[in-house]
Backbone as a printed PyTorch tensor [residue, N CA C, xyz], in Angstrom:
tensor([[[-15.8890,   0.0710,  18.3390],
         [-16.8750,   0.8940,  17.6560],
         [-16.4240,   1.0780,  16.2080]],

        [[-17.1920,   0.5880,  15.2580],
         [-16.8370,   0.6760,  13.8430],
         [-17.7190,   1.6800,  13.1000]],

        [[-18.4530,   2.5080,  13.8300],
         [-19.3920,   3.4360,  13.1920],
         [-18.7090,   4.4570,  12.2950]],

        [[-17.4380,   4.7540,  12.5000],
         [-16.7370,   5.7550,  11.6840],
         [-16.0590,   5.1550,  10.4480]],

        [[-15.9860,   3.8330,  10.3740],
         [-15.2690,   3.1610,   9.2870],
         [-15.8570,   3.4710,   7.9020]],

        [[-17.1920,   3.4440,   7.7160],
         [-17.7190,   3.7350,   6.3760],
         [-17.3310,   5.1190,   5.8470]],

        [[-17.0790,   6.0730,   6.7330],
         [-16.6790,   7.4160,   6.3280],
         [-15.1810,   7.5900,   6.1990]],

        [[-14.4300,   6.4930,   6.2770],
         [-12.9800,   6.5610,   6.1500],
         [-12.2410,   6.6240,   7.4710]],

        [[-12.9800,   6.6040,   8.5980],
         [-12.3380,   6.6450,   9.9060],
         [-11.8300,   5.2880,  10.3380]],

        [[-11.2880,   5.2310,  11.5440],
         [-10.7370,   3.9870,  12.0760],
         [-11.6600,   3.4170,  13.1420]],

        [[-11.6030,   2.0910,  13.2970],
         [-12.3410,   1.4220,  14.3590],
         [-11.6980,   1.7690,  15.6990]],

        [[-12.5180,   1.8590,  16.7400],
         [-12.0300,   2.2140,  18.0650],
         [-12.3650,   1.0970,  19.0460]],

        [[-11.3860,   0.6620,  19.8380],
         [-11.6240,  -0.3540,  20.8570],
         [-12.3750,   0.2880,  22.0120]],

        [[-13.5080,  -0.3150,  22.3910],
         [-14.2910,   0.2350,  23.4960],
         [-14.2150,  -0.6350,  24.7420]],

        [[-13.7950,  -1.9050,  24.5870],
         [-13.6650,  -2.7990,  25.7350],
         [-12.7520,  -3.9590,  25.3530]],

        [[-12.1500,  -4.5730,  26.3650],
         [-11.3510,  -5.7640,  26.1250],
         [-11.5160,  -6.6970,  27.3180]],

        [[-11.2360,  -7.9710,  27.0840],
         [-11.4070,  -8.9680,  28.1290],
         [-10.3810, -10.0730,  27.9220]],

        [[ -9.6970, -10.4770,  28.9750],
         [ -8.7630, -11.5990,  28.9110],
         [ -9.5510, -12.8680,  29.1600]],

        [[ -9.3120, -13.8720,  28.3180],
         [-10.1220, -15.0850,  28.3520],
         [ -9.2030, -16.2840,  28.1910]],

        [[ -9.1940, -17.1960,  29.1560],
         [ -8.2620, -18.3230,  29.1400],
         [ -8.7030, -19.5390,  28.3250]],

        [[ -9.9630, -20.0040,  28.3980],
         [-10.3060, -21.2120,  27.6450],
         [-10.0960, -21.0410,  26.1470]],

        [[ -9.9970, -22.1750,  25.4670],
         [ -9.8160, -22.1160,  24.0120],
         [-11.0250, -21.4500,  23.3660]],

        [[-10.7720, -20.7370,  22.3070],
         [-11.8290, -20.0200,  21.5950],
         [-11.6570, -20.3040,  20.1060]],

        [[-12.6610, -20.9400,  19.4980],
         [-12.5950, -21.2590,  18.0710],
         [-13.3290, -20.2370,  17.2130]],

        [[-14.4110, -19.6780,  17.7450],
         [-15.1980, -18.7480,  16.9330],
         [-15.8860, -17.7420,  17.8400]],

        [[-15.9620, -16.4930,  17.3650],
         [-16.7340, -15.4610,  18.0340],
         [-17.4740, -14.6960,  16.9470]],

        [[-18.7510, -14.3830,  17.2060],
         [-19.5610, -13.7190,  16.1880],
         [-20.5930, -12.8210,  16.8640]],

        [[-20.9630, -11.7400,  16.1860],
         [-22.0550, -10.8940,  16.6650],
         [-23.3640, -11.6340,  16.4740]],

        [[-24.2260, -11.5930,  17.4740],
         [-25.5530, -12.1950,  17.3570],
         [-26.4080, -11.2760,  16.4870]],

        [[-26.9950, -11.7820,  15.4070],
         [-27.7320, -10.9240,  14.4850],
         [-29.0350, -10.3820,  15.0640]],

        [[-29.4990, -10.9170,  16.1790],
         [-30.7730, -10.4860,  16.7420],
         [-30.6170,  -9.6600,  18.0130]],

        [[-29.4120,  -9.4230,  18.4770],
         [-29.1680,  -8.6000,  19.6630],
         [-28.0190,  -7.6480,  19.3800]],

        [[-28.3300,  -6.3960,  19.1490],
         [-27.3200,  -5.3940,  18.8450],
         [-26.3250,  -5.2890,  19.9980]],

        [[-25.0360,  -5.4360,  19.6850],
         [-24.0030,  -5.3150,  20.7040],
         [-23.7450,  -6.5710,  21.5030]],

        [[-24.3360,  -7.6950,  21.0980],
         [-24.1110,  -8.9640,  21.7850],
         [-23.2810,  -9.8820,  20.8970]],

        [[-22.4190, -10.6750,  21.5520],
         [-21.5750, -11.6350,  20.8390],
         [-21.7940, -13.0200,  21.4210]],

        [[-21.4330, -14.0250,  20.6360],
         [-21.4700, -15.4120,  21.0780],
         [-20.1120, -16.0110,  20.7300]],

        [[-19.5540, -16.8060,  21.6330],
         [-18.2820, -17.4790,  21.3470],
         [-18.4090, -18.9520,  21.6960]],

        [[-17.5540, -19.7570,  21.0430],
         [-17.5220, -21.1810,  21.3610],
         [-16.0860, -21.6800,  21.2440]],

        [[-15.8230, -22.7880,  21.9310],
         [-14.4950, -23.3730,  21.9100],
         [-14.5050, -24.7140,  22.6120]],

        [[-13.3690, -25.1090,  23.1400],
         [-13.2540, -26.3870,  23.8310],
         [-13.9710, -26.3050,  25.1720]],

        [[-15.0540, -27.0720,  25.3010],
         [-15.8450, -27.1560,  26.5380],
         [-16.4620, -25.8200,  26.9470]],

        [[-16.8070, -24.9420,  25.9580],
         [-17.4300, -23.6800,  26.3460],
         [-18.2490, -23.0540,  25.2290]],

        [[-19.3660, -22.4580,  25.6280],
         [-20.1710, -21.5610,  24.7980],
         [-20.5090, -20.3870,  25.7090]],

        [[-20.2110, -19.1760,  25.2450],
         [-20.4490, -17.9830,  26.0630],
         [-21.2680, -16.9560,  25.2920]],

        [[-22.0920, -16.2270,  26.0330],
         [-22.7980, -15.0570,  25.5210],
         [-22.1090, -13.8410,  26.1180]],

        [[-21.8700, -12.8300,  25.3010],
         [-21.1560, -11.6270,  25.7250],
         [-21.9990, -10.4010,  25.4170]],

        [[-21.8690,  -9.3580,  26.2370],
         [-22.5200,  -8.0820,  25.9400],
         [-21.6870,  -6.9380,  26.4870]],

        [[-21.8150,  -5.8070,  25.8350],
         [-21.1760,  -4.5950,  26.3380],
         [-22.1110,  -3.9520,  27.3480]],

        [[-21.5880,  -3.5950,  28.5030],
         [-22.3820,  -2.9460,  29.5340],
         [-21.6850,  -1.6600,  29.9550]],

        [[-22.4420,  -0.5830,  29.9820],
         [-21.8900,   0.7060,  30.4010],
         [-21.7890,   0.7080,  31.9280]],

        [[-20.5770,   0.8720,  32.4330],
         [-20.3230,   0.9400,  33.8670],
         [-19.6230,   2.2590,  34.1200]],

        [[-20.2990,   3.0970,  34.8990],
         [-19.8550,   4.4710,  35.0980],
         [-19.7370,   5.1320,  33.7280]],

        [[-18.5670,   5.5090,  33.2810],
         [-18.4640,   6.1740,  31.9710],
         [-17.6820,   5.3690,  30.9520]],

        [[-17.5760,   4.0610,  31.1700],
         [-16.8400,   3.2390,  30.2060],
         [-17.6150,   1.9520,  29.9410]],

        [[-17.2490,   1.2870,  28.8770],
         [-17.8860,   0.0330,  28.4960],
         [-17.0990,  -1.1390,  29.0850]],

        [[-17.8120,  -2.1460,  29.5800],
         [-17.2000,  -3.3810,  30.0440],
         [-17.8070,  -4.5360,  29.2740]],

        [[-17.0100,  -5.5430,  29.0060],
         [-17.4770,  -6.7390,  28.3190],
         [-17.8380,  -7.7760,  29.3760]],

        [[-19.1130,  -8.1640,  29.4240],
         [-19.6000,  -9.1300,  30.4070],
         [-19.9480, -10.4380,  29.7090]],

        [[-19.7290, -11.5710,  30.3930],
         [-20.0130, -12.8560,  29.7690],
         [-20.9060, -13.7170,  30.6410]],

        [[-21.6660, -14.5690,  29.9690],
         [-22.4910, -15.5810,  30.6120],
         [-22.0440, -16.9170,  30.0310]],

        [[-21.7530, -17.8750,  30.8870],
         [-21.3690, -19.2060,  30.4510],
         [-22.6220, -20.0660,  30.3580]],

        [[-22.8410, -20.6790,  29.1990],
         [-24.0020, -21.5450,  29.0440],
         [-23.7050, -22.9200,  29.6230]],

        [[-24.6550, -23.4830,  30.3790],
         [-24.4490, -24.8390,  30.9000],
         [-24.5230, -25.8470,  29.7570]],

        [[-23.5550, -26.7370,  29.6670],
         [-23.4750, -27.6760,  28.5530],
         [-24.0690, -29.0420,  28.8760]],

        [[-24.3110, -29.3340,  30.1400],
         [-24.9290, -30.6020,  30.5130],
         [-24.1650, -31.7850,  29.9490]],

        [[-24.8730, -32.6600,  29.2430],
         [-24.2790, -33.8760,  28.6800],
         [-23.2380, -33.5790,  27.6040]],

        [[-23.2090, -32.3330,  27.1100],
         [-22.2580, -31.9630,  26.0560],
         [-20.9680, -31.3560,  26.6090]],

        [[-20.8380, -31.3200,  27.9340],
         [-19.6090, -30.8290,  28.5440],
         [-18.4160, -31.6430,  28.0710]],

        [[-17.3100, -30.9910,  27.8400],
         [-16.1060, -31.6550,  27.3680],
         [-15.9850, -31.7110,  25.8520]],

        [[-17.0450, -31.3190,  25.1380],
         [-16.9910, -31.3280,  23.6660],
         [-16.2500, -30.0970,  23.1600]],

        [[-15.7370, -30.1910,  21.9640],
         [-15.0130, -29.0980,  21.3200],
         [-15.9480, -28.4490,  20.2940]],

        [[-16.4770, -27.2820,  20.6160],
         [-17.4190, -26.5830,  19.7350],
         [-16.6320, -25.7220,  18.7480]],

        [[-16.8810, -25.9410,  17.4580],
         [-16.0530, -25.3450,  16.4120],
         [-16.7040, -24.2050,  15.6400]],

        [[-18.0400, -24.1740,  15.5520],
         [-18.6910, -23.1830,  14.7080],
         [-20.0320, -22.7790,  15.3000]],

        [[-20.5280, -21.6010,  14.8580],
         [-21.7910, -21.0520,  15.3290],
         [-22.7000, -20.7400,  14.1480]],

        [[-23.9940, -20.8490,  14.3780],
         [-24.9940, -20.4150,  13.3990],
         [-26.1600, -19.8050,  14.1790]],

        [[-26.9300, -18.9590,  13.5110],
         [-28.0050, -18.2390,  14.1750],
         [-29.2970, -18.3600,  13.3860]],

        [[-30.4180, -18.2850,  14.1110],
         [-31.7330, -18.2200,  13.5030],
         [-32.4520, -17.0600,  14.1850]],

        [[-32.9650, -16.1440,  13.4060],
         [-33.6270, -14.9640,  13.9420],
         [-32.9540, -13.7070,  13.4430]],

        [[-33.6480, -12.5770,  13.5320],
         [-33.1220, -11.3120,  13.0380],
         [-33.2980, -10.2190,  14.0790]],

        [[-32.5440,  -9.1500,  13.9260],
         [-32.6280,  -7.9920,  14.8130],
         [-34.0280,  -7.4080,  14.7380]],

        [[-34.6180,  -7.1520,  15.8770],
         [-35.9470,  -6.5480,  15.9210],
         [-37.0830,  -7.5400,  15.8240]],

        [[-36.7750,  -8.8340,  15.7400],
         [-37.8410,  -9.8410,  15.7040],
         [-38.6760,  -9.7680,  16.9660]],

        [[-39.9840,  -9.9130,  16.8320],
         [-40.8790,  -9.7020,  17.9710],
         [-40.9640, -10.9050,  18.9090]],

        [[-40.6320, -12.0980,  18.4480],
         [-40.7490, -13.2910,  19.2750],
         [-39.3650, -13.7540,  19.7450]],

        [[-39.0330, -13.5440,  21.0290],
         [-37.7060, -13.9450,  21.5030],
         [-37.4570, -15.4520,  21.4050]],

        [[-38.5060, -16.2670,  21.3870],
         [-38.3240, -17.7160,  21.2720],
         [-37.9110, -18.1350,  19.8710]],

        [[-38.0260, -17.2340,  18.8910],
         [-37.6030, -17.5690,  17.5260],
         [-36.1050, -17.3130,  17.3200]],

        [[-35.4460, -16.7550,  18.3210],
         [-34.0100, -16.4830,  18.2420],
         [-33.2500, -17.7040,  18.7530]],

        [[-32.4950, -18.3230,  17.8810],
         [-31.7920, -19.5310,  18.2640],
         [-30.2980, -19.4100,  17.9210]],

        [[-29.4870, -20.0490,  18.7490],
         [-28.0410, -20.1240,  18.5160],
         [-27.7040, -21.6040,  18.4240]],

        [[-26.9490, -21.9550,  17.3770],
         [-26.5120, -23.3310,  17.1950],
         [-24.9860, -23.3680,  17.2640]],

        [[-24.4580, -24.3550,  17.9810],
         [-23.0140, -24.5590,  18.0390],
         [-22.7420, -25.9850,  17.5790]],

        [[-21.7830, -26.1370,  16.6760],
         [-21.4880, -27.4780,  16.1540],
         [-20.1350, -27.9730,  16.6550]],

        [[-20.0150, -29.3060,  16.6900],
         [-18.7730, -29.9290,  17.1170],
         [-18.0360, -30.4990,  15.9240]]])
């Protein structure tokens, strides 16, 4: 949580997750508040914070890579903005 940083406060860790595959990049998705996307060797994941009981947990979804399995994904780019009305206009690009 970085909401206190602009006022001179410190960032607070709200969740953590141990992750074994290689990870080259992780970024907040600009069109989904509180969602992240990561990429690395043979993986692209979508992440979100989920409130479970009284604490936050980091949950992940692994995207199926099909014919691109085994590739090393190095960077991410996004198309779409927060609050956009058409969910089909939200795109995530991963490059090798």
